[in-house]
Tab-separated table of C-alpha atoms in Angstrom:
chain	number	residue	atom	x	y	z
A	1	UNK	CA	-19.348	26.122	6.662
A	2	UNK	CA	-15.354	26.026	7.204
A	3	UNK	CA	-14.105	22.894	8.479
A	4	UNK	CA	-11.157	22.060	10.483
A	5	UNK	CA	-9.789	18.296	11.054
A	6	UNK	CA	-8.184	16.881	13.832
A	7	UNK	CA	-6.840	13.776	13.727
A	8	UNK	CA	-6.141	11.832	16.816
A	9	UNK	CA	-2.691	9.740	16.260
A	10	UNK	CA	-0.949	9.589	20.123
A	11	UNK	CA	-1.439	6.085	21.470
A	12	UNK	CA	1.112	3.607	22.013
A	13	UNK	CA	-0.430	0.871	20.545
A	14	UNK	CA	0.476	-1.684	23.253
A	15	UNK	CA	-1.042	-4.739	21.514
A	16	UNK	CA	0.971	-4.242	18.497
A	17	UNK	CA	4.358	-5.117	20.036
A	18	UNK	CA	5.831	-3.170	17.934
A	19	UNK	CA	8.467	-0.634	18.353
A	20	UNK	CA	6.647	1.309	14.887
A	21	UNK	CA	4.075	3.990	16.678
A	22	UNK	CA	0.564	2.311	15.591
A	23	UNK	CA	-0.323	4.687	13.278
A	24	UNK	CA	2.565	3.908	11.262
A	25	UNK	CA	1.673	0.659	10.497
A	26	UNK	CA	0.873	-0.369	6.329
A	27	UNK	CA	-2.459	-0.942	5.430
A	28	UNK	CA	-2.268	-1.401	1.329
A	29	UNK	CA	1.095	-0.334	1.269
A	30	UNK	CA	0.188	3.377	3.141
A	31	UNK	CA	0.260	3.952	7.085
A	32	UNK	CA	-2.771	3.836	8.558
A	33	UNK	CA	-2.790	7.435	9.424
A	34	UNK	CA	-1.928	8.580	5.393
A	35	UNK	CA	-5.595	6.766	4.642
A	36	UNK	CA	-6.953	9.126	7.648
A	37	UNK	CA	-5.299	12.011	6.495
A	38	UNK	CA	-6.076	11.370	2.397
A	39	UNK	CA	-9.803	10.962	3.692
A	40	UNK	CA	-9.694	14.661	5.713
A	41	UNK	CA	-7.804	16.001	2.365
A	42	UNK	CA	-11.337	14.573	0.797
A	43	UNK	CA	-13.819	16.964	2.748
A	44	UNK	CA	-11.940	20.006	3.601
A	45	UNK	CA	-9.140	22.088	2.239
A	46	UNK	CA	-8.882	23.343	6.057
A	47	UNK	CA	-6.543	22.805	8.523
A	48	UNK	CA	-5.255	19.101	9.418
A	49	UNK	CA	-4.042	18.776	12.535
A	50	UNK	CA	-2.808	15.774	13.810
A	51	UNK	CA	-2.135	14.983	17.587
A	52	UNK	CA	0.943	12.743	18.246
A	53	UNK	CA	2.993	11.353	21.168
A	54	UNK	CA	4.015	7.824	21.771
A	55	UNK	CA	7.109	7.672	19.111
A	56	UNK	CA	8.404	11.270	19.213
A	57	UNK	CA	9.421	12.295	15.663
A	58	UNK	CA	8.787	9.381	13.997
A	59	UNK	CA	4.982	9.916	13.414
A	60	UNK	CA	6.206	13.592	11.940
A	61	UNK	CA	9.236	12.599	10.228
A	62	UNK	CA	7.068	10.664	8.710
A	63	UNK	CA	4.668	13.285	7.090
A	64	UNK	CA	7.744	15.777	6.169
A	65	UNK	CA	6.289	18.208	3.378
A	66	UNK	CA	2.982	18.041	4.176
A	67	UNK	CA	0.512	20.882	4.744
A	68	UNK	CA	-0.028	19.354	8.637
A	69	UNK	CA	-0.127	20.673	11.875
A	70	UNK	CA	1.709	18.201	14.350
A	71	UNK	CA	1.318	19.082	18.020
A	72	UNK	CA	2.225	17.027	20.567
A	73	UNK	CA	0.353	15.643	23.559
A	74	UNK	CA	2.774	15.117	26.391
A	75	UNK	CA	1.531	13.069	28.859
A	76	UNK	CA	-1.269	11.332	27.201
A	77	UNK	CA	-4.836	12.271	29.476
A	78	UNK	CA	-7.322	11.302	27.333
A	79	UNK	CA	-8.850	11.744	24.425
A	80	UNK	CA	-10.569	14.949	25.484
A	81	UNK	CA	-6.761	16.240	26.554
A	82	UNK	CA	-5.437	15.257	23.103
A	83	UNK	CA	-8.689	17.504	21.497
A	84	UNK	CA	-8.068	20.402	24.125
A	85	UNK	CA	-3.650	20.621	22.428
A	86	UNK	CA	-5.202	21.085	19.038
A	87	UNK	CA	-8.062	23.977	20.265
A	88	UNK	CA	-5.009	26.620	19.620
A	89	UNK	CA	-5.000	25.800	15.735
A	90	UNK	CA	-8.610	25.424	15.024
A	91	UNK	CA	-9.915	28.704	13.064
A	92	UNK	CA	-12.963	27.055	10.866
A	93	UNK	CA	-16.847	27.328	12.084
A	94	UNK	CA	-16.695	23.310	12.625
A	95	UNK	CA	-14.184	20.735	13.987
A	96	UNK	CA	-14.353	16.964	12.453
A	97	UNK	CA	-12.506	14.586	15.297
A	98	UNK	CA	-11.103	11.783	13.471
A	99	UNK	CA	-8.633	8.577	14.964
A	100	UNK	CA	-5.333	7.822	13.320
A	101	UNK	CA	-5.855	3.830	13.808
A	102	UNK	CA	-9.387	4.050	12.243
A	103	UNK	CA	-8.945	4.069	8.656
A	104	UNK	CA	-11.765	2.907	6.497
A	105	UNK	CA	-14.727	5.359	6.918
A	106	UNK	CA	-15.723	6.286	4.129
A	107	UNK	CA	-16.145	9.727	2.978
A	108	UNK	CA	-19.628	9.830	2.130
A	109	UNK	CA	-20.097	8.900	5.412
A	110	UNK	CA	-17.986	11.651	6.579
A	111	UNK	CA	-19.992	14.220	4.405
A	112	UNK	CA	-23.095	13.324	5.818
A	113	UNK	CA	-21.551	13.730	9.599
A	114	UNK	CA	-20.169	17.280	9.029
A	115	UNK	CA	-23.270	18.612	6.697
A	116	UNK	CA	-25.418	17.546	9.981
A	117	UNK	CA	-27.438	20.828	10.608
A	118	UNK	CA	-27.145	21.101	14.541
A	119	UNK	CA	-23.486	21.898	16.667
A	120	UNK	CA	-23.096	18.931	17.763
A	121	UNK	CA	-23.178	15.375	15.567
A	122	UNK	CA	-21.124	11.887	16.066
A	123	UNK	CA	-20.981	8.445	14.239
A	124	UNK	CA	-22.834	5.623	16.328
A	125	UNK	CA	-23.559	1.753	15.289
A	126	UNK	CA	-25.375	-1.354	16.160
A	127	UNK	CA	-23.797	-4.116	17.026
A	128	UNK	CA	-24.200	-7.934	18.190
A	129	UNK	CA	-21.111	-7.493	20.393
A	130	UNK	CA	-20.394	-4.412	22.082
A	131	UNK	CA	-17.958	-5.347	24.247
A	132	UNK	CA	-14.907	-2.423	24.315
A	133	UNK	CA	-16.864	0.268	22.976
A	134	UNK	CA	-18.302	3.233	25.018
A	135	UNK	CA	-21.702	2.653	24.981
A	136	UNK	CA	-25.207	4.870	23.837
A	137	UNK	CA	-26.995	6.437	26.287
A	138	UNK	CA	-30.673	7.451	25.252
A	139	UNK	CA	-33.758	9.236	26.981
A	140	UNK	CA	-37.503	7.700	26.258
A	141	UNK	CA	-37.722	10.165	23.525
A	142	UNK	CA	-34.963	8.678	22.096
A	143	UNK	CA	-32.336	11.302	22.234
A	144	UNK	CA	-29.391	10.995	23.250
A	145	UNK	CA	-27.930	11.629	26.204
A	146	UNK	CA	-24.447	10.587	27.190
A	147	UNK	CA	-22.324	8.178	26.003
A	148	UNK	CA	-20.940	5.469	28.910
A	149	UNK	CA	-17.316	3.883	28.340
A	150	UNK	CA	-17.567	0.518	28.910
A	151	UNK	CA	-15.196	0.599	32.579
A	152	UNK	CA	-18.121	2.626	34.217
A	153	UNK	CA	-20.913	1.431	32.563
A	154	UNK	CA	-23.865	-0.471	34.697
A	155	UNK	CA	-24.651	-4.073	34.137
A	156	UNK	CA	-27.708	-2.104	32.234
A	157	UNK	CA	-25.281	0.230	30.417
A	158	UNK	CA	-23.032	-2.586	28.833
A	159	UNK	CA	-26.290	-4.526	28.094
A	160	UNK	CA	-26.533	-1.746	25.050
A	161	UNK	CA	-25.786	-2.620	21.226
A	162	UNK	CA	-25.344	1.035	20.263
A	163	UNK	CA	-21.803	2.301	20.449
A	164	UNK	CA	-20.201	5.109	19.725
A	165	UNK	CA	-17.384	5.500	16.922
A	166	UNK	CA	-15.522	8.395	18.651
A	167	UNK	CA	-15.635	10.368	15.373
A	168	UNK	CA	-17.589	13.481	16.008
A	169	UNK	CA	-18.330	16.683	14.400
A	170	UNK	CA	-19.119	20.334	16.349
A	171	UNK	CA	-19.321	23.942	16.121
A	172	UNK	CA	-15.771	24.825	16.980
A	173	UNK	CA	-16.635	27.532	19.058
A	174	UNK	CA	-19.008	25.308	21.430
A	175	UNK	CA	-16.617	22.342	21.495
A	176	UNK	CA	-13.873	24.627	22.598
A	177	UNK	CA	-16.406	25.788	25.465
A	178	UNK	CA	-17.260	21.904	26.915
A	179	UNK	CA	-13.619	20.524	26.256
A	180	UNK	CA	-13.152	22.917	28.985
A	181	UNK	CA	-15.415	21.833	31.702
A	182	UNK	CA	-14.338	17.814	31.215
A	183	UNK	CA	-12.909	16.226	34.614
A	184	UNK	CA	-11.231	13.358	34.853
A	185	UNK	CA	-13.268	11.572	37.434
A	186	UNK	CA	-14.182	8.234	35.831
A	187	UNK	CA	-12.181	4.399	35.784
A	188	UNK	CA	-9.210	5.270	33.763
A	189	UNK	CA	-8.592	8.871	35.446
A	190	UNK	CA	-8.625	10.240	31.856
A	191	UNK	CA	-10.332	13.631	30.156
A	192	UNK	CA	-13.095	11.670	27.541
A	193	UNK	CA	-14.079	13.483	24.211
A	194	UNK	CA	-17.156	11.521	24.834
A	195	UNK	CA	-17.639	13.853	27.730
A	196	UNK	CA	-19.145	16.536	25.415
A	197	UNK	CA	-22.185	14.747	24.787
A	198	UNK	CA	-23.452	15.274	27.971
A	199	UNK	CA	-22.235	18.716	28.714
A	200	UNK	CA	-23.947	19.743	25.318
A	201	UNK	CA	-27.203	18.086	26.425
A	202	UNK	CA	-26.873	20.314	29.738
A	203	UNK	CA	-27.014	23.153	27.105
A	204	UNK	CA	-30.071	21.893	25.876
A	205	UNK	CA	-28.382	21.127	22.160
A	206	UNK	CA	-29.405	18.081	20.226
A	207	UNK	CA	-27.055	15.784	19.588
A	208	UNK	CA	-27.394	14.106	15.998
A	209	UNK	CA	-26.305	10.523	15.348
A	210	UNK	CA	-25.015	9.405	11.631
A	211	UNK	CA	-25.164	5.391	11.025
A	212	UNK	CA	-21.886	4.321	8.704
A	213	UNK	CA	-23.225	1.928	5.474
A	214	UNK	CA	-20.938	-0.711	6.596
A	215	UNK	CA	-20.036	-1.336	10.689
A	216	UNK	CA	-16.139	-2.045	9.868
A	217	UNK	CA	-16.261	2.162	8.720
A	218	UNK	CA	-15.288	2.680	12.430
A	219	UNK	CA	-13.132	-0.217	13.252
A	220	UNK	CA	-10.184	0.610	14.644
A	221	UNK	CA	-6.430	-1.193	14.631
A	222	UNK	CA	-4.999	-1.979	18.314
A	223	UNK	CA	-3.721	-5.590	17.452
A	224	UNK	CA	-2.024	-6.617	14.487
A	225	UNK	CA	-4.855	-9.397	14.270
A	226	UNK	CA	-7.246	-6.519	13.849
A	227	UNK	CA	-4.728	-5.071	11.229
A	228	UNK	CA	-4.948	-8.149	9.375
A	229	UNK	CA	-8.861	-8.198	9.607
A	230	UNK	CA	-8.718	-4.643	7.902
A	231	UNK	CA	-6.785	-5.416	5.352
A	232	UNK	CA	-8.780	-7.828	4.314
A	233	UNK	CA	-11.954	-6.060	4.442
A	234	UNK	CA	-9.648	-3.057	2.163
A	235	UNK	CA	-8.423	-5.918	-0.261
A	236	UNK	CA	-12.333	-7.099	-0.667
A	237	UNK	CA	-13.529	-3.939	-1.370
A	238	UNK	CA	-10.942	-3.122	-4.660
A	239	UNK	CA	-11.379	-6.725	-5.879
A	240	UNK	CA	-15.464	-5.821	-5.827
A	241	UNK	CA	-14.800	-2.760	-7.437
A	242	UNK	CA	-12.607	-4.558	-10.127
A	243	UNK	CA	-14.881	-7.010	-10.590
A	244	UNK	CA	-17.721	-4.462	-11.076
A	245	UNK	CA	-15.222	-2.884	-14.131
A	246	UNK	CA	-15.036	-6.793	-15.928
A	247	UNK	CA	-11.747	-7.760	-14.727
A	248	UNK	CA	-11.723	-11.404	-13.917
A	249	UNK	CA	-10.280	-12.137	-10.184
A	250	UNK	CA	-9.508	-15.980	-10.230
A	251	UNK	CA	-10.190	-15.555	-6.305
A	252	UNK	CA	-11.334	-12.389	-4.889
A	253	UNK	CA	-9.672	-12.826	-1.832
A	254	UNK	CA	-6.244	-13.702	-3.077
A	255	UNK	CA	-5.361	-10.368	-4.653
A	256	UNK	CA	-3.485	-7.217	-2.731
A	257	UNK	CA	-3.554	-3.258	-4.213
A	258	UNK	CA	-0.842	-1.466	-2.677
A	259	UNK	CA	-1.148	1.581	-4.784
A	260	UNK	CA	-3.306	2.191	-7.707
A	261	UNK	CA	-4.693	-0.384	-10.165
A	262	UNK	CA	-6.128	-0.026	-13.659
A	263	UNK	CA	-7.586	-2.223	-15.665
A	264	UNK	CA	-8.966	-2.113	-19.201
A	265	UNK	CA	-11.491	-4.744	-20.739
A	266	UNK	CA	-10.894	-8.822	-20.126
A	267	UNK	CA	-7.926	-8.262	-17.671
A	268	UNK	CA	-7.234	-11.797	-15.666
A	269	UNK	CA	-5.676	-12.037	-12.742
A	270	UNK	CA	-4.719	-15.283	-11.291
A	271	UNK	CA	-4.262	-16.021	-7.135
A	272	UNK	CA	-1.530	-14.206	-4.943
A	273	UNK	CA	-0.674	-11.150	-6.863
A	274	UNK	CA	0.462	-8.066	-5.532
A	275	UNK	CA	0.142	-4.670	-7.006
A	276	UNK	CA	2.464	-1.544	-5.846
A	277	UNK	CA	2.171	1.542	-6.916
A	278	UNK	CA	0.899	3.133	-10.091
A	279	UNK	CA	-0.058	-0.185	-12.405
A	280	UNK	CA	-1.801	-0.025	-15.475
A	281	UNK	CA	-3.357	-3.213	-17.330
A	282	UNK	CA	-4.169	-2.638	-20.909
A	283	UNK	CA	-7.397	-5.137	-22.611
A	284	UNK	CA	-6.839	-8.482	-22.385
A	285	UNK	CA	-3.614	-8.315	-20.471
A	286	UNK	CA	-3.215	-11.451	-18.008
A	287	UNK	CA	-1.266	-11.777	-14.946
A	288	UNK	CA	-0.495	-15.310	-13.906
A	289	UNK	CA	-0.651	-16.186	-10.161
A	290	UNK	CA	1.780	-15.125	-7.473
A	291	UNK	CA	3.356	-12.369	-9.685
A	292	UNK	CA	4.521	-8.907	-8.052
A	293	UNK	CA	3.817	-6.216	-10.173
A	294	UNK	CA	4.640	-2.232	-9.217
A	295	UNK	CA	4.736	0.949	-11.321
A	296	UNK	CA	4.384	-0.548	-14.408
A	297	UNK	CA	2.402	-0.238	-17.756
A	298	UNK	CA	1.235	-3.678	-19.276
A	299	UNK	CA	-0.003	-3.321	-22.804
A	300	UNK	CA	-3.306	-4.697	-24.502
A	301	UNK	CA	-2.698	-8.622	-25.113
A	302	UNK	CA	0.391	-9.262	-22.460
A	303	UNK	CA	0.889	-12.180	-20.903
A	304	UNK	CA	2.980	-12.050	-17.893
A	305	UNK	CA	3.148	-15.419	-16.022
A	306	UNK	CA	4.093	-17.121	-12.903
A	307	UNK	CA	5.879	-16.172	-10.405
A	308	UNK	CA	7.316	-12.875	-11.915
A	309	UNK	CA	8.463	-9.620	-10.380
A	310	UNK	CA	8.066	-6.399	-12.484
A	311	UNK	CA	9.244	-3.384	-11.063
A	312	UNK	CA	9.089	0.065	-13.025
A	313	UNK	CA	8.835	-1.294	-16.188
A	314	UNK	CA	7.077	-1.265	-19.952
A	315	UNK	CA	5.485	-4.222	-20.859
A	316	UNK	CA	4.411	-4.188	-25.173
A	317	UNK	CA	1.516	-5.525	-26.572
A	318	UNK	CA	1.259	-9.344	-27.083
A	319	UNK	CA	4.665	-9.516	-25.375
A	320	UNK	CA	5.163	-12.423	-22.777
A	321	UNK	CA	6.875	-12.261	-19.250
A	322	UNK	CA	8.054	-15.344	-17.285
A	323	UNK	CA	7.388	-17.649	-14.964
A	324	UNK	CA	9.909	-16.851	-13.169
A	325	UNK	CA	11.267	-13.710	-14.869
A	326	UNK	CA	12.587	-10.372	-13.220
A	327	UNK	CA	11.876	-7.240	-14.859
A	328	UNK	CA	13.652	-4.260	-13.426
A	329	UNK	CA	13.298	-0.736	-13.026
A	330	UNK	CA	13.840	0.839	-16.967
A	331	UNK	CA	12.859	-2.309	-18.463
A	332	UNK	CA	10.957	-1.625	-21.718
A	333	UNK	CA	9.580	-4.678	-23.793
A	334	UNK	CA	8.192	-3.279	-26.932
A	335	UNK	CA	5.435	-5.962	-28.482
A	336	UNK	CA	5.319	-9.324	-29.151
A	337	UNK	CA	8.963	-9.797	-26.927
A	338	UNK	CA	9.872	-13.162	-24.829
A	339	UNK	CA	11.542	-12.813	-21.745
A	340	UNK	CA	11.223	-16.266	-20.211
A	341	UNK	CA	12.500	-18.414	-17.305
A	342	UNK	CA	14.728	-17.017	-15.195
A	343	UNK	CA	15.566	-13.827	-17.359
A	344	UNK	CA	16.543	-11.088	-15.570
A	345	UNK	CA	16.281	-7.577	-17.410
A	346	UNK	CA	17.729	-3.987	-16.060
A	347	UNK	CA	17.370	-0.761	-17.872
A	348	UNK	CA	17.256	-2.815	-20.934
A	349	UNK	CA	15.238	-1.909	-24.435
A	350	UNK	CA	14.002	-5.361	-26.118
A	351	UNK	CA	12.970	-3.882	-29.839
A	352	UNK	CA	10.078	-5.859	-31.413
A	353	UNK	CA	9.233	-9.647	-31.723
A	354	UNK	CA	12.972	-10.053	-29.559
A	355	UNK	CA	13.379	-12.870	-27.541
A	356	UNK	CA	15.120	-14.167	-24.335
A	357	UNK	CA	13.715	-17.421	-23.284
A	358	UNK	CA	15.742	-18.451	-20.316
A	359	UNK	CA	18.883	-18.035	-18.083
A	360	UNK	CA	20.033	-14.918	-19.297
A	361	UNK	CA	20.931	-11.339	-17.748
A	362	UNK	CA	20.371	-7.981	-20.106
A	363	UNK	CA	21.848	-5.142	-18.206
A	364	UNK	CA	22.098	-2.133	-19.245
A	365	UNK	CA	21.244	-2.730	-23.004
A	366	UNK	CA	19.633	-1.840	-26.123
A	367	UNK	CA	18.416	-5.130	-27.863
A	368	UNK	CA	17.374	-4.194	-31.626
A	369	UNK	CA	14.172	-5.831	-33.578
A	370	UNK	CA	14.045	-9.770	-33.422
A	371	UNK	CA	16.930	-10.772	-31.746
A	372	UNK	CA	17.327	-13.775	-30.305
A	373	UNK	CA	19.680	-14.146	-26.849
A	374	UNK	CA	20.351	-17.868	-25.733
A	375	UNK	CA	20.461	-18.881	-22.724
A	376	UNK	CA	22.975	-18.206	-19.939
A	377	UNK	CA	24.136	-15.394	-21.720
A	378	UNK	CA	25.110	-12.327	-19.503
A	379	UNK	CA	25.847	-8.566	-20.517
A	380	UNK	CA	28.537	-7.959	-18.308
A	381	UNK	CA	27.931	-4.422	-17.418
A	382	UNK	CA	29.714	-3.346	-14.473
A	383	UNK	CA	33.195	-3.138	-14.167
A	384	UNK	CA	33.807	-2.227	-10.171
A	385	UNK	CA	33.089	0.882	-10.456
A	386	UNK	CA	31.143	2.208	-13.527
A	387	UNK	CA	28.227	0.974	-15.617
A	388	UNK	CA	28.714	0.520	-19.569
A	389	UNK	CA	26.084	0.020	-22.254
A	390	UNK	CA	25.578	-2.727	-24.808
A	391	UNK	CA	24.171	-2.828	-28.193
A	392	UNK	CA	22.647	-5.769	-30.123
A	393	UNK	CA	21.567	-4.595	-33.700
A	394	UNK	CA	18.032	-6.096	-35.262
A	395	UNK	CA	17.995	-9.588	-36.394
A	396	UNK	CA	21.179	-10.506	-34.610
A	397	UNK	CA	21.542	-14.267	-32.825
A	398	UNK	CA	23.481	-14.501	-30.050
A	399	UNK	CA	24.647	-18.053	-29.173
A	400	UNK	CA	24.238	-20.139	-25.689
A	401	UNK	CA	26.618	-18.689	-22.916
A	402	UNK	CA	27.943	-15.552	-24.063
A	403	UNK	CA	29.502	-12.648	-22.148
A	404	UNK	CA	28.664	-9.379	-23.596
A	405	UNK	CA	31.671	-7.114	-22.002
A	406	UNK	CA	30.659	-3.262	-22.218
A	407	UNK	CA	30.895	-1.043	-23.992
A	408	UNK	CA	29.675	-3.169	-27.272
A	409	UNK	CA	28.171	-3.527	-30.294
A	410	UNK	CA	26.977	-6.421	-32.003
A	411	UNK	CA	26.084	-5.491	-35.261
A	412	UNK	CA	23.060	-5.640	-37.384
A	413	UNK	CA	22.598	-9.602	-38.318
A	414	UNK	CA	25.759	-10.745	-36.277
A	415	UNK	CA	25.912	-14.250	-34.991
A	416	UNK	CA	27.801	-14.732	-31.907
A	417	UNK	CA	28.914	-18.871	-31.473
A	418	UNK	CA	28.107	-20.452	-28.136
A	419	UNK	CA	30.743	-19.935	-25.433
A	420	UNK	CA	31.533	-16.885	-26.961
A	421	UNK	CA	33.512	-13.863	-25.078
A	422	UNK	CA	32.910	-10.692	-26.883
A	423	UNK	CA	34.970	-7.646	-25.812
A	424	UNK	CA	35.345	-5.857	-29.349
A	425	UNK	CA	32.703	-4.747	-31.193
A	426	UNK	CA	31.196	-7.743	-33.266
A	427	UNK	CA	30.884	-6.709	-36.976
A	428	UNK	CA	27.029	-6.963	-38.805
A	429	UNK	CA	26.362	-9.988	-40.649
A	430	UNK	CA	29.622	-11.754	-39.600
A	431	UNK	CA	29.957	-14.721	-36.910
A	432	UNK	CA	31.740	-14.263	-34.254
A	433	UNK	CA	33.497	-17.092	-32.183
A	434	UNK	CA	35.821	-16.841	-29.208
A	435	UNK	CA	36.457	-20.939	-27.787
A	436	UNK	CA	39.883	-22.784	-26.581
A	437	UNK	CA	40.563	-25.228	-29.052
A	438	UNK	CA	38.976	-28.785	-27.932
A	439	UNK	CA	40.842	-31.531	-26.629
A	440	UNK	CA	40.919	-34.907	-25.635
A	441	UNK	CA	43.289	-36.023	-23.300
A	442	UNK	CA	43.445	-39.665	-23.778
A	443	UNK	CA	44.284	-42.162	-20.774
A	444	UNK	CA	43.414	-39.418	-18.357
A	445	UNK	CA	42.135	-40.576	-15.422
A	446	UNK	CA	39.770	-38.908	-13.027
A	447	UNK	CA	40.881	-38.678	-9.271
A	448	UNK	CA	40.156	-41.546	-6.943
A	449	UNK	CA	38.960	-40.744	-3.050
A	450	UNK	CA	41.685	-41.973	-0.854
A	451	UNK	CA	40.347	-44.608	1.799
């Protein structure tokens, strides 16, 4: 059967003190609500619509191209008001209810809630501690029959370790019929979505109940210390999975996936990184602790080591990265290439077995086969206003502290002396010096401090 989603995404988020709506807020890298909204994108090519208010356009704004309905819920009644602004768009035989703030259930878990066989179905739990949560009513057969929130619950009521999720799933046409018979008559003054429960009992349906594999499935985020805990249980869960593939995690809970990581055979990873984006790890490729890493390839054999940043780059096979290195956005390190200690690279081409061991800049480049750049030398590519390119042959040495002004070529097996300035092309084969003649000044004195 069809399936519409709604996604519930209008509270403040008091707890948060945050001026972001709730929603908004990262978890690995993507707002909590983009997780929700991938996951409806997983069951159903139906409608998505998503019910918004604290925040105004931000929670929109934030969504701009996508295939959503956004309506607003203005004032906020309820979770049974913010159900009864999205009846208008809802066209499919069944409605899934889903909560912007509640981002990890899973989809199989999801799949077995909407492929429940009567009208009306909803995710419930056990729990140790089920304080907060609206609690599980049942009958002596078992059924159930109303869900309690915790402000009008008996001493009896909140003495109950079933709670309900909130995430239900109903014949469209039914749900439509109770949302409009809810009143407002409890603790908070508010229209519940748990309301239905009962009113469908009162028309003799069965409600069906659907246990998650995992309790945090239906944790929601209303602190950022419940954020936090998320994340952590989201971090957990990829490290598992990596470690299921062979990768070796020195510490499984000392890695973050902001994105998308893959790994080939014998990838280590050492404590603190951070993944963004699209990454790719190629066999045997290691990544040395507290290294940032985002859309970038790092071929089979790679070492990159402490402490480096790589950002939309190619690292070759066998090459080595770091500690302390930063590899910019159109970076590509063919194989077996150094870029050491405090190396920064920038839309720069390092050709084969070329090196740059430390204190060196390479903007805007194209460095030939085995090259070797000493260090503190700096292509000096930007003149106030416009970028220009640089050229370094194969096989060429360029000395300690050199300025490479663009546009310029250093030929094919051209040594460039230490200290060297080079603003004309530097011919192949040739050295090239550029130093003030030394001298000693004798009897000089240096400058005394005056008492």
């Amino acid at each position: 059967m069809s399936l519409d989603v709604v996604i519930l995404a209008a509270g403040k988020g008091t707890r948060m003190f945050s001026a972001l709506p709730k929603v908004l807020h990262p978890l690995a890298g993507r707002a909590l609500l983009r997780h929700v909204v991938d996951t409806a994108r997983a069951l159903t090519s139906g409608r998505i619509v998503v019910v918004y208010g604290h925040g105004g356009r931000q929670v929109p704004d934030a969504f701009t191209g996508d295939d959503i309905v956004f309506v607003l819920q203005e004032p906020q009644l309820g979770t049974g008001h913010a159900v009864q602004q999205a009846l208008p768009h809802l066209t499919a035989g069944r409605t899934l209810v889903l909560y912007g703030d509640v981002p990890l259930t899973r989809v199989s878990t999801l799949k077995a809630l909407t492929s429940h066989a009567g009208d009306l179905a909803f995710i419930t739990a056990m729990v140790d501690r089920p304080a907060g949560y609206g609690r599980v009513v049942r009958g002596g057969d078992g059924r159930v029959q109303r869900i309690v929130e915790e402000r009008d619950a008996s001493d009896a009521e909140k003495a109950l370790l079933e709670i309900n999720s909130g995430i239900v799933c109903a014949d469209t046409a039914k749900l439509k019929g109770w949302l409009t018979d809810l009143r407002n008559d409890n603790a908070q003054g508010e229209y519940y979505l748990t309301d239905v429960i009962a009113r469908a009992v009162a028309d003799d349906v069965e409600v069906g109940t659907v246990y998650p594999s995992d309790n945090w499935e239906i944790l929601g985020v209303n602190s950022k210390q419940q954020l936090a805990q998320l994340e952590r249980i989201y971090q957990l869960g990829i490290a598992d999975e990596l470690m299921a593939r062979g990768v070796t995690l020195a510490d499984p809970a000392r890695i973050d996936v902001r994105g998308k990581l893959t790994c080939g055979q014998d990838v280590m990873i050492d404590v603190g990184c951070i993944f963004e984006g699209e990454v790719s790890l190629d066999d045997g490729a290691s990544i040395g602790a507290h290294c940032v890493v985002k859309d970038t390839h790092v071929a089979a054999g790679a070492r990159i080591l402490p402490f480096s940043h790589i950002d939309g780059a190619q690292i070759g096979r066998e090459a080595r990265v770091g500690p302390y290195a930063r590899v910019r956005p159109g970076s590509v390190l063919a194989a077996r290439t150094h870029v050491g200690n405090f190396v920064e690279t920038k839309n720069a081409q390092l050709g084969e077995g070329s090196k740059a061991n430390h204190l060196a800049y390479i903007g805007d480049a194209q460095i030939g086969r085995d090259v070797n750049i000493g260090a503190g030398t700096i292509t000096c590519n930007y003149d106030g206003a416009n970028k220009h390119f640089t050229i370094i042959e194969d096989e060429a040495f360029i000395g300690s502290d050199t300025q490479l002004v663009a546009p310029v070529t250093v030929g094919k097996g051209a040594t460039i002396g230490a200290g060297t300035t080079v603003t004309r092309d530097a011919p192949a084969g040739e050295l090239t010096v550029s130093r003030a003649k030394q001298t000693t000044i004798k009897g000089w004195k240096r400058p005394a401090k005056k008492k």
